CSV table of C-alpha atoms and ligand atoms in Angstrom, one decimal:
chain,number,residue,atom,x,y,z
A,151,MET,CA,-2.9,34.1,16.2
A,152,ILE,CA,-3.0,30.4,16.2
A,153,ARG,CA,0.2,28.6,15.5
A,154,LEU,CA,0.2,25.1,14.2
A,155,SER,CA,3.0,22.5,14.9
A,156,GLN,CA,6.1,22.4,12.8
A,157,ARG,CA,5.7,18.8,12.5
A,158,LEU,CA,2.4,19.3,10.6
A,159,ALA,CA,4.1,22.1,8.6
A,160,ALA,CA,6.7,19.8,7.4
A,161,LEU,CA,4.0,17.5,5.7
A,162,LYS,CA,3.3,19.0,2.4
A,163,GLY,CA,0.0,19.1,0.9
A,164,TYR,CA,-0.6,16.5,-1.7
A,165,PRO,CA,0.2,17.9,-5.2
A,166,MET,CA,-3.0,16.7,-6.8
A,167,ALA,CA,-5.5,17.1,-4.0
A,168,GLU,CA,-7.7,18.9,-6.3
A,169,ILE,CA,-8.2,15.8,-8.4
A,170,PRO,CA,-11.6,14.8,-6.6
A,171,ALA,CA,-13.1,18.3,-7.2
A,172,ILE,CA,-12.1,18.5,-10.9
A,173,LYS,CA,-13.5,14.9,-11.5
A,174,ARG,CA,-16.7,15.8,-9.8
A,175,ARG,CA,-17.1,19.0,-11.9
A,176,LEU,CA,-16.3,17.0,-15.2
A,177,VAL,CA,-18.8,14.3,-14.1
A,178,GLU,CA,-21.5,16.9,-13.3
A,179,ALA,CA,-20.7,18.4,-16.9
A,180,GLY,CA,-21.4,15.1,-18.5
A,181,VAL,CA,-17.9,13.8,-19.2
A,182,ASP,CA,-17.5,10.2,-19.4
A,183,VAL,CA,-14.5,9.9,-16.6
A,184,ILE,CA,-12.4,6.8,-16.5
A,185,ASP,CA,-11.1,6.8,-13.0
A,186,THR,CA,-7.7,4.8,-12.6
A,187,GLY,CA,-6.6,6.9,-9.6
A,188,PRO,CA,-7.0,5.3,-6.1
A,189,GLY,CA,-6.3,1.6,-5.7
A,190,ASP,CA,-9.9,1.1,-4.9
A,191,ALA,CA,-11.3,-1.5,-7.5
A,192,ASP,CA,-14.8,-1.4,-9.1
A,193,TYR,CA,-15.9,-4.8,-7.9
A,194,PRO,CA,-17.6,-5.3,-4.6
A,195,PRO,CA,-16.5,-7.6,-1.6
A,196,PRO,CA,-17.7,-11.3,-2.0
A,197,ALA,CA,-21.3,-11.5,-1.4
A,198,GLU,CA,-21.0,-14.0,1.6
A,199,VAL,CA,-18.8,-11.5,3.3
A,200,ILE,CA,-21.4,-8.8,2.8
A,201,THR,CA,-24.0,-11.4,4.0
A,202,THR,CA,-21.9,-12.0,7.4
A,203,LEU,CA,-21.6,-8.2,8.0
A,204,GLN,CA,-25.4,-7.6,7.4
A,205,ARG,CA,-25.9,-10.3,10.2
A,206,ALA,CA,-23.3,-9.3,12.4
A,207,VAL,CA,-24.6,-5.8,12.5
A,208,GLU,CA,-27.9,-7.1,13.9
A,209,ASN,CA,-26.1,-8.5,16.9
A,210,PRO,CA,-26.1,-5.7,19.7
A,211,ALA,CA,-22.9,-7.3,20.8
A,212,MET,CA,-21.0,-6.3,17.7
A,213,SER,CA,-21.9,-2.6,18.2
A,214,LYS,CA,-19.8,-2.4,21.4
A,215,TYR,CA,-16.3,-1.0,21.4
A,216,GLY,CA,-13.8,-3.5,20.1
A,217,PHE,CA,-10.8,-2.3,22.1
A,218,GLN,CA,-7.5,-3.5,20.7
A,219,GLN,CA,-8.3,-7.1,21.7
A,220,GLY,CA,-11.1,-7.2,19.0
A,221,LEU,CA,-13.2,-10.1,18.0
A,222,PRO,CA,-10.9,-13.3,18.9
A,223,ALA,CA,-12.4,-15.2,15.9
A,224,PHE,CA,-10.7,-12.6,13.7
A,225,ARG,CA,-7.5,-13.0,15.4
A,226,ARG,CA,-7.8,-16.8,15.1
A,227,ALA,CA,-8.9,-16.5,11.2
A,228,ALA,CA,-5.9,-14.3,10.5
A,229,THR,CA,-3.4,-16.5,12.3
A,230,ASP,CA,-5.0,-19.6,10.5
A,231,TRP,CA,-4.6,-18.0,7.1
A,232,MET,CA,-0.9,-17.1,7.8
A,233,ARG,CA,-0.3,-20.7,8.6
A,234,ARG,CA,-2.1,-21.8,5.3
A,235,ARG,CA,-0.5,-19.2,3.4
A,236,PHE,CA,3.2,-19.0,4.6
A,237,GLY,CA,3.3,-21.9,6.7
A,238,LEU,CA,4.0,-19.6,9.7
A,239,GLU,CA,2.9,-20.0,13.3
A,240,PHE,CA,1.7,-16.8,15.3
A,241,ASP,CA,0.0,-16.7,18.6
A,242,PRO,CA,-3.4,-14.9,18.1
A,243,VAL,CA,-3.3,-13.1,21.4
A,244,THR,CA,0.2,-12.0,21.6
A,245,GLU,CA,1.6,-11.9,18.1
A,246,LEU,CA,-1.1,-10.1,16.2
A,247,LEU,CA,-3.0,-6.9,16.4
A,248,PRO,CA,-6.2,-6.0,14.6
A,249,LEU,CA,-6.0,-2.6,12.8
A,250,ILE,CA,-8.2,0.2,11.3
A,251,GLY,CA,-6.8,-0.8,7.8
A,252,SER,CA,-2.9,-1.3,7.7
A,253,LYS,CA,-2.5,2.5,7.2
A,254,ASP,CA,-3.2,2.8,11.1
A,255,GLY,CA,-0.5,0.5,12.0
A,256,LEU,CA,2.0,1.8,9.5
A,257,ALA,CA,1.5,5.3,10.5
A,258,HIS,CA,1.5,4.6,14.3
A,259,LEU,CA,4.5,2.2,14.6
A,260,PRO,CA,6.9,5.1,14.5
A,261,PHE,CA,5.3,6.5,17.6
A,262,ALA,CA,6.4,3.3,19.3
A,263,VAL,CA,10.0,3.0,17.7
A,264,LEU,CA,11.4,6.6,17.3
A,265,ASP,CA,12.7,9.2,19.3
A,266,PRO,CA,13.5,12.8,18.3
A,267,GLY,CA,16.5,12.6,15.8
A,268,ASP,CA,16.0,8.7,15.2
A,269,VAL,CA,16.1,8.1,11.4
A,270,ALA,CA,13.5,6.2,9.4
A,271,ILE,CA,14.2,5.2,5.9
A,272,ILE,CA,11.3,6.0,3.7
A,273,PRO,CA,11.3,4.6,0.2
A,274,GLU,CA,10.0,7.1,-2.4
A,275,PRO,CA,7.7,7.0,-4.5
A,276,GLY,CA,5.8,5.1,-1.8
A,277,TYR,CA,2.8,5.0,0.3
A,278,GLN,CA,2.5,8.5,2.2
A,279,ALA,CA,1.7,7.0,5.6
A,280,TYR,CA,5.4,6.1,6.1
A,281,ILE,CA,6.4,9.7,6.1
A,282,GLY,CA,3.3,10.9,7.8
A,283,GLY,CA,3.9,8.8,10.5
A,284,THR,CA,7.6,9.3,10.8
A,285,VAL,CA,7.4,13.2,10.7
A,286,LEU,CA,4.4,13.2,13.2
A,287,ALA,CA,5.9,11.1,15.7
A,288,GLY,CA,9.1,13.5,15.7
A,289,GLY,CA,11.4,11.1,13.6
A,290,GLU,CA,13.7,12.2,10.8
A,291,PRO,CA,12.9,10.8,7.3
A,292,TYR,CA,15.8,9.8,5.2
A,293,ILE,CA,14.2,9.5,1.7
A,294,TYR,CA,15.7,6.7,-0.4
A,295,PRO,CA,14.6,7.2,-3.9
A,296,LEU,CA,13.4,4.1,-5.7
A,297,THR,CA,14.7,3.7,-9.2
A,298,ALA,CA,14.8,1.3,-12.1
A,299,ARG,CA,18.6,1.0,-11.4
A,300,THR,CA,18.0,-1.2,-8.2
A,301,GLY,CA,14.8,-2.8,-9.6
A,302,PHE,CA,13.0,-0.2,-7.3
A,303,LEU,CA,14.6,-2.0,-4.3
A,304,VAL,CA,16.0,-0.2,-1.1
A,305,GLU,CA,19.7,-1.1,-1.2
A,306,LEU,CA,20.5,-0.7,2.5
A,307,ASP,CA,24.0,-1.6,1.8
A,308,GLU,CA,24.5,1.4,-0.1
A,309,ALA,CA,23.5,3.7,2.7
A,310,PRO,CA,26.4,5.3,4.7
A,311,THR,CA,27.2,3.5,7.8
A,312,GLU,CA,26.7,6.7,9.8
A,313,LEU,CA,23.2,6.9,8.6
A,314,LEU,CA,22.3,3.1,9.4
A,315,ARG,CA,23.8,3.8,13.0
A,316,ARG,CA,21.2,6.5,13.3
A,317,THR,CA,18.4,4.5,11.7
A,318,ARG,CA,15.7,2.9,13.8
A,319,LEU,CA,13.0,1.9,11.4
A,320,LEU,CA,12.8,0.9,7.7
A,321,PHE,CA,9.7,0.8,5.7
A,322,LEU,CA,9.5,-1.9,2.8
A,323,ASN,CA,6.5,-2.6,0.6
A,324,TYR,CA,6.8,-5.5,-2.1
A,325,PRO,CA,4.8,-6.1,-4.3
A,326,ASN,CA,5.3,-2.6,-4.3
A,327,ASN,CA,2.8,0.5,-4.5
A,328,PRO,CA,3.3,2.5,-6.9
A,329,THR,CA,6.1,0.8,-8.9
A,330,ALA,CA,4.5,-2.8,-9.0
A,331,ALA,CA,8.2,-4.1,-8.1
A,332,ILE,CA,8.6,-7.4,-6.2
A,333,ALA,CA,11.3,-8.4,-3.9
A,334,PRO,CA,13.3,-11.5,-4.5
A,335,LEU,CA,13.9,-13.6,-1.3
A,336,ASP,CA,17.6,-13.2,-1.3
A,337,TYR,CA,17.2,-9.5,-1.4
A,338,LEU,CA,14.9,-10.0,1.8
A,339,GLU,CA,17.5,-12.1,3.5
A,340,ARG,CA,20.2,-9.5,2.9
A,341,THR,CA,17.9,-6.7,4.2
A,342,VAL,CA,16.9,-8.6,7.3
A,343,ALA,CA,20.5,-9.3,8.0
A,344,THR,CA,21.4,-5.6,7.6
A,345,CYS,CA,18.6,-4.7,10.0
A,346,ARG,CA,19.6,-7.2,12.6
A,347,ARG,CA,23.1,-6.1,12.4
A,348,HIS,CA,22.1,-2.3,13.0
A,349,GLY,CA,19.1,-2.8,15.3
A,350,ILE,CA,16.5,-1.3,12.7
A,351,VAL,CA,12.9,-2.2,13.1
A,352,LEU,CA,11.5,-3.5,9.5
A,353,ALA,CA,8.0,-2.4,8.9
A,354,TYR,CA,7.1,-4.8,6.1
A,355,ASP,CA,4.0,-3.6,4.5
A,356,ASN,CA,2.5,-6.4,2.6
A,357,PRO,CA,-1.2,-5.5,1.4
A,358,TYR,CA,-0.7,-6.9,-2.0
A,359,CYS,CA,0.7,-10.2,-1.2
A,360,ASP,CA,-2.3,-12.3,-2.8
A,361,LEU,CA,-2.4,-10.1,-5.8
A,362,THR,CA,0.4,-11.8,-7.8
A,363,PHE,CA,0.5,-12.9,-11.5
A,364,ASP,CA,2.3,-15.3,-13.9
A,365,GLY,CA,2.7,-18.1,-11.0
A,366,TYR,CA,4.7,-15.5,-8.7
A,367,ARG,CA,4.2,-16.0,-5.0
A,368,ALA,CA,4.8,-13.1,-2.7
A,369,PRO,CA,6.5,-14.2,0.6
A,370,SER,CA,5.8,-12.9,4.1
A,371,ILE,CA,9.0,-11.2,5.5
A,372,PHE,CA,8.8,-14.0,8.2
A,373,GLU,CA,9.8,-16.7,5.8
A,374,VAL,CA,13.5,-15.0,6.3
A,375,SER,CA,15.1,-16.5,9.0
A,376,GLY,CA,15.9,-14.3,11.8
A,377,ALA,CA,13.2,-11.9,10.6
A,378,ARG,CA,11.1,-12.2,13.8
A,379,GLU,CA,13.9,-10.2,15.8
A,380,VAL,CA,13.3,-7.2,13.7
A,381,ALA,CA,10.2,-7.2,11.6
A,382,VAL,CA,6.7,-6.2,12.0
A,383,GLU,CA,4.4,-7.3,9.1
A,384,PHE,CA,1.2,-5.3,8.0
A,385,PHE,CA,-1.6,-7.2,6.2
A,386,SER,CA,-4.9,-5.6,4.8
A,387,MET,CA,-8.3,-6.8,3.9
A,388,SER,CA,-8.7,-3.9,1.6
A,389,LYS,CA,-7.2,-5.4,-1.7
A,390,SER,CA,-7.7,-9.0,-1.6
A,391,PHE,CA,-11.3,-8.7,-0.8
A,392,SER,CA,-12.1,-5.2,-2.0
A,393,MET,CA,-13.0,-4.1,1.5
A,394,THR,CA,-11.2,-0.8,1.4
A,395,GLY,CA,-13.9,1.4,3.1
A,396,TRP,CA,-14.5,-1.1,5.9
A,397,ARG,CA,-11.1,-0.4,7.2
A,398,LEU,CA,-9.5,-3.5,8.5
A,399,GLY,CA,-6.0,-5.1,8.7
A,400,TRP,CA,-3.6,-6.6,11.2
A,401,ALA,CA,0.2,-6.3,12.2
A,402,ALA,CA,1.9,-9.6,13.0
A,403,GLY,CA,5.3,-9.8,14.7
A,404,ALA,CA,7.1,-10.6,18.0
A,405,PRO,CA,5.1,-9.9,21.3
A,406,HIS,CA,7.0,-6.9,22.3
A,407,PHE,CA,6.4,-5.1,19.0
A,408,ILE,CA,2.8,-6.0,19.3
A,409,GLN,CA,2.5,-4.8,22.8
A,410,ALA,CA,4.1,-1.5,21.8
A,411,LEU,CA,2.0,-0.7,18.9
A,412,ASN,CA,-1.3,-1.9,21.1
A,413,ARG,CA,0.1,0.7,23.8
A,414,VAL,CA,0.3,3.6,21.3
A,415,LYS,CA,-3.3,2.7,19.6
A,416,SER,CA,-4.8,2.5,22.9
A,417,TYR,CA,-4.3,6.2,23.3
A,418,VAL,CA,-5.7,7.0,20.0
A,419,ASP,CA,-8.4,4.7,19.0
A,420,THR,CA,-10.6,2.0,20.3
A,421,GLY,CA,-10.2,-0.7,17.6
A,422,PRO,CA,-12.0,-1.6,14.4
A,423,PHE,CA,-15.7,-2.3,14.1
A,424,LEU,CA,-16.5,-5.9,15.5
A,425,ALA,CA,-19.0,-6.6,12.8
A,426,VAL,CA,-16.3,-5.9,10.2
A,427,GLN,CA,-13.9,-8.4,12.0
A,428,GLN,CA,-16.8,-10.8,11.8
A,429,ALA,CA,-17.1,-10.3,8.2
A,430,ALA,CA,-13.4,-10.6,7.8
A,431,VAL,CA,-13.5,-14.1,9.3
A,432,THR,CA,-15.8,-15.3,6.5
A,433,ALA,CA,-13.4,-13.7,4.0
A,434,LEU,CA,-10.2,-15.2,5.4
A,435,ASP,CA,-11.5,-18.8,6.0
A,436,ASN,CA,-12.6,-18.7,2.3
A,437,ALA,CA,-9.5,-16.9,0.9
A,438,GLU,CA,-8.3,-19.9,-1.3
A,439,ARG,CA,-11.7,-19.7,-3.1
A,440,LEU,CA,-12.5,-15.9,-3.1
A,441,ILE,CA,-9.1,-14.6,-4.2
A,442,PRO,CA,-8.3,-16.4,-7.4
A,443,PRO,CA,-11.1,-14.8,-9.4
A,444,VAL,CA,-9.7,-11.6,-8.4
A,445,VAL,CA,-6.3,-12.3,-9.6
A,446,ALA,CA,-7.8,-13.5,-12.9
A,447,GLU,CA,-9.7,-10.4,-13.5
A,448,LEU,CA,-6.5,-8.3,-12.6
A,449,THR,CA,-4.5,-10.4,-15.0
A,450,ARG,CA,-6.9,-9.6,-17.8
A,451,ARG,CA,-6.8,-5.9,-16.8
A,452,ARG,CA,-3.0,-5.8,-16.6
A,453,ASP,CA,-2.5,-7.5,-20.1
A,454,ALA,CA,-5.1,-5.4,-21.8
A,455,ALA,CA,-3.8,-2.3,-20.3
A,456,VAL,CA,0.0,-3.0,-20.9
A,457,ALA,CA,-0.6,-3.9,-24.4
A,458,ALA,CA,-2.8,-0.8,-25.2
A,459,LEU,CA,-0.3,1.6,-23.3
A,460,ARG,CA,2.6,0.2,-25.3
A,461,ARG,CA,0.7,0.7,-28.7
A,462,GLU,CA,0.2,4.3,-27.7
A,463,GLY,CA,4.1,4.6,-27.3
A,464,PHE,CA,4.4,4.4,-23.4
A,465,ALA,CA,7.3,2.5,-21.8
A,466,LEU,CA,6.2,0.2,-18.9
A,467,GLU,CA,6.9,-3.2,-17.4
A,468,SER,CA,4.2,-5.9,-17.2
A,469,PRO,CA,4.0,-6.1,-13.4
A,470,ARG,CA,3.9,-9.5,-11.6
A,471,GLY,CA,2.5,-8.2,-8.5
A,472,ALA,CA,0.0,-5.3,-6.9
A,473,MET,CA,-2.8,-3.6,-8.9
A,474,TYR,CA,-0.7,-0.7,-10.7
A,475,LEU,CA,1.0,0.1,-13.7
A,476,TRP,CA,4.1,2.4,-13.2
A,477,VAL,CA,4.4,4.3,-16.6
A,478,ALA,CA,7.3,6.1,-17.7
A,479,LEU,CA,6.9,9.7,-19.2
A,480,PRO,CA,9.2,11.1,-21.9
A,481,GLU,CA,12.0,13.1,-20.7
A,482,GLY,CA,10.9,16.6,-19.9
A,483,VAL,CA,7.2,15.8,-19.5
A,484,GLY,CA,6.0,16.9,-16.0
A,485,SER,CA,4.0,14.1,-14.4
A,486,ALA,CA,1.6,16.7,-12.6
A,487,GLN,CA,1.2,18.6,-15.9
A,488,PHE,CA,0.3,15.3,-17.8
A,489,ALA,CA,-2.0,13.9,-15.2
A,490,ARG,CA,-3.8,17.4,-15.1
A,491,HIS,CA,-4.0,17.6,-18.8
A,492,ALA,CA,-5.2,13.9,-19.0
A,493,LEU,CA,-8.0,14.4,-16.6
A,494,GLU,CA,-9.2,18.0,-17.9
A,495,ARG,CA,-9.0,17.4,-21.5
A,496,HIS,CA,-9.4,13.6,-21.7
A,497,GLY,CA,-11.4,12.7,-18.5
A,498,VAL,CA,-8.9,10.2,-17.3
A,499,VAL,CA,-7.9,10.2,-13.7
A,500,THR,CA,-4.4,8.7,-13.1
A,501,LEU,CA,-2.0,9.5,-10.3
A,502,PRO,CA,1.2,11.7,-11.0
A,503,GLY,CA,4.4,10.1,-9.9
A,504,VAL,CA,5.3,13.4,-8.1
A,505,GLY,CA,2.2,12.6,-5.8
A,506,PHE,CA,4.1,9.8,-4.4
A,507,GLY,CA,7.1,12.0,-3.6
A,508,PRO,CA,9.6,14.0,-5.9
A,509,ALA,CA,11.5,10.9,-6.6
A,510,GLY,CA,8.4,9.7,-8.5
A,511,GLU,CA,8.8,12.3,-11.2
A,512,GLY,CA,8.8,11.1,-14.7
A,513,TYR,CA,6.3,8.4,-14.2
A,514,PHE,CA,2.3,8.2,-13.6
A,515,ARG,CA,0.3,5.4,-12.0
A,516,ILE,CA,-2.5,3.4,-13.4
A,517,ALA,CA,-4.6,1.4,-11.0
A,518,LEU,CA,-6.3,-1.5,-12.4
A,519,THR,CA,-9.7,-0.7,-11.1
A,520,VAL,CA,-11.7,-0.6,-14.0
A,521,SER,CA,-12.7,-3.2,-16.8
A,522,PRO,CA,-10.2,-4.1,-19.5
A,523,GLU,CA,-12.2,-2.4,-22.0
A,524,ARG,CA,-12.3,0.8,-20.0
A,525,LEU,CA,-8.5,0.5,-19.6
A,526,VAL,CA,-8.1,0.1,-23.2
A,527,GLU,CA,-10.1,3.2,-23.7
A,528,ALA,CA,-8.2,5.1,-21.2
A,529,ALA,CA,-4.8,4.3,-22.8
A,530,GLY,CA,-6.0,5.6,-26.2
A,531,ARG,CA,-7.0,8.9,-24.4
A,532,LEU,CA,-3.7,9.1,-22.4
A,533,GLY,CA,-1.8,8.6,-25.8
A,534,ALA,CA,-3.8,11.6,-27.2
A,535,ALA,CA,-3.0,13.4,-24.0
A,536,LEU,CA,0.6,12.7,-24.4
A,537,ALA,CA,0.7,13.9,-27.9
A,538,GLU,CA,-0.7,17.1,-27.1
A,539,VAL,CA,1.7,17.8,-24.0
A,540,ARG,CA,4.7,16.9,-26.0
A,541,GLY,CA,3.3,19.3,-28.9
A,542,VAL,CA,3.2,22.2,-26.3
A,543,GLU,CA,6.7,21.4,-25.1
A,544,VAL,CA,8.0,21.3,-28.7
A,545,GLY,CA,6.2,24.5,-29.4
A,546,VAL,CA,7.8,26.3,-26.5
A,547,LYS,CA,11.2,25.2,-27.3
B,677,PLP,C1,1.5,0.1,-0.1
B,677,PLP,C2,0.2,0.4,0.7
B,677,PLP,N1,0.2,0.0,2.1
B,677,PLP,C3,-1.0,0.2,2.8
B,677,PLP,C4,-2.1,0.7,2.3
B,677,PLP,C5,-3.3,0.8,3.4
B,677,PLP,O1,-4.3,0.0,3.1
B,677,PLP,P1,-5.5,-0.3,4.1
B,677,PLP,O2,-6.7,0.0,3.4
B,677,PLP,O3,-5.4,-1.4,4.7
B,677,PLP,O4,-5.3,0.9,5.1
B,677,PLP,C6,-2.3,0.7,0.9
B,677,PLP,C7,-3.4,1.3,0.1
B,677,PLP,O5,-3.5,1.7,-0.7
B,677,PLP,C8,-1.1,0.7,0.2
B,677,PLP,O6,-1.1,1.0,-1.1
């Protein structure tokens, strides 16, 4: 009898893993499915970025192993962008590491930081790579529930000192997936100070920093003084440039953190595709021109969807960052039950809050990945789904 690891067993299966299969069945049956599930927008990467990729693929040198060093031009473009975007200087060789999507770095950092029994503080609901990497690395996850009470912020000062003493790693992500919360600078300053006091590495996951609305500008964690002592920041090409499947991001931070992550990764992968790194140079060098139209479109989608959902009786904030709506469900309506009903009876894919961990119960997430018109149509269908699910609840009682 083959026995699999206890670490693997500790990672529960995703509660709505059957969504893609149900969606396929419905589409085959001719149902007009609206997919607001994964954070994968319906618009393509910028045309000039695609052209650069096409040309790069024809260069045989781009088909070689990239290794951890990758393409020097990509490192240069990423550090140039960080200078323009945040006013921060990073050495492209020693303070930056290309990643196969930022998920790669987030999931592998715990292998460089944690020993058995060391604690990583994981915000929940949250991106599942944090807990995945922590558990697979043998660390001990401490789940911090993100709630409206704290503005969906992790308030480290509320954690017992004994816990902070054992904590080696903290994951933070603002603008946040899935709650769409943003973090004020004074909050980040407080948090960096606590991390410095307790020797906690701060993994700052920042893939949505450019998707912000109403004049809000999301900072880099390195805008906080002293952050270089404790933080590693993760950036992604996925969301700003719609390059999700191309798999490219990077980590930035002090040389000893970058070296440590580099060492872990050198045992498990051989770096991102060089042609994709070449294409990313075009994207990053033109970010100031390429990103505003994306933000304008997401703003239209957000405004249309928020208004339509409120008309249907849902309670939600209008977010200032990321590409998600975090929608509260009425007391007693289970998020998995609601999401399944909305999909099977009304052809709308959403993600149940519980899919981001038990603390996400009571909410569902809509990704702004389809047109404003489709989002309004989805809101109408979700309103009908909610009325039916509540009707069942009332009938049962
Ligand atoms: C919070 C968060 N972090 C990281 C990622 C991973 O992005 P990437 O495509 O760069 O791996 C995502 C993707 O959805 C995300 O939502």
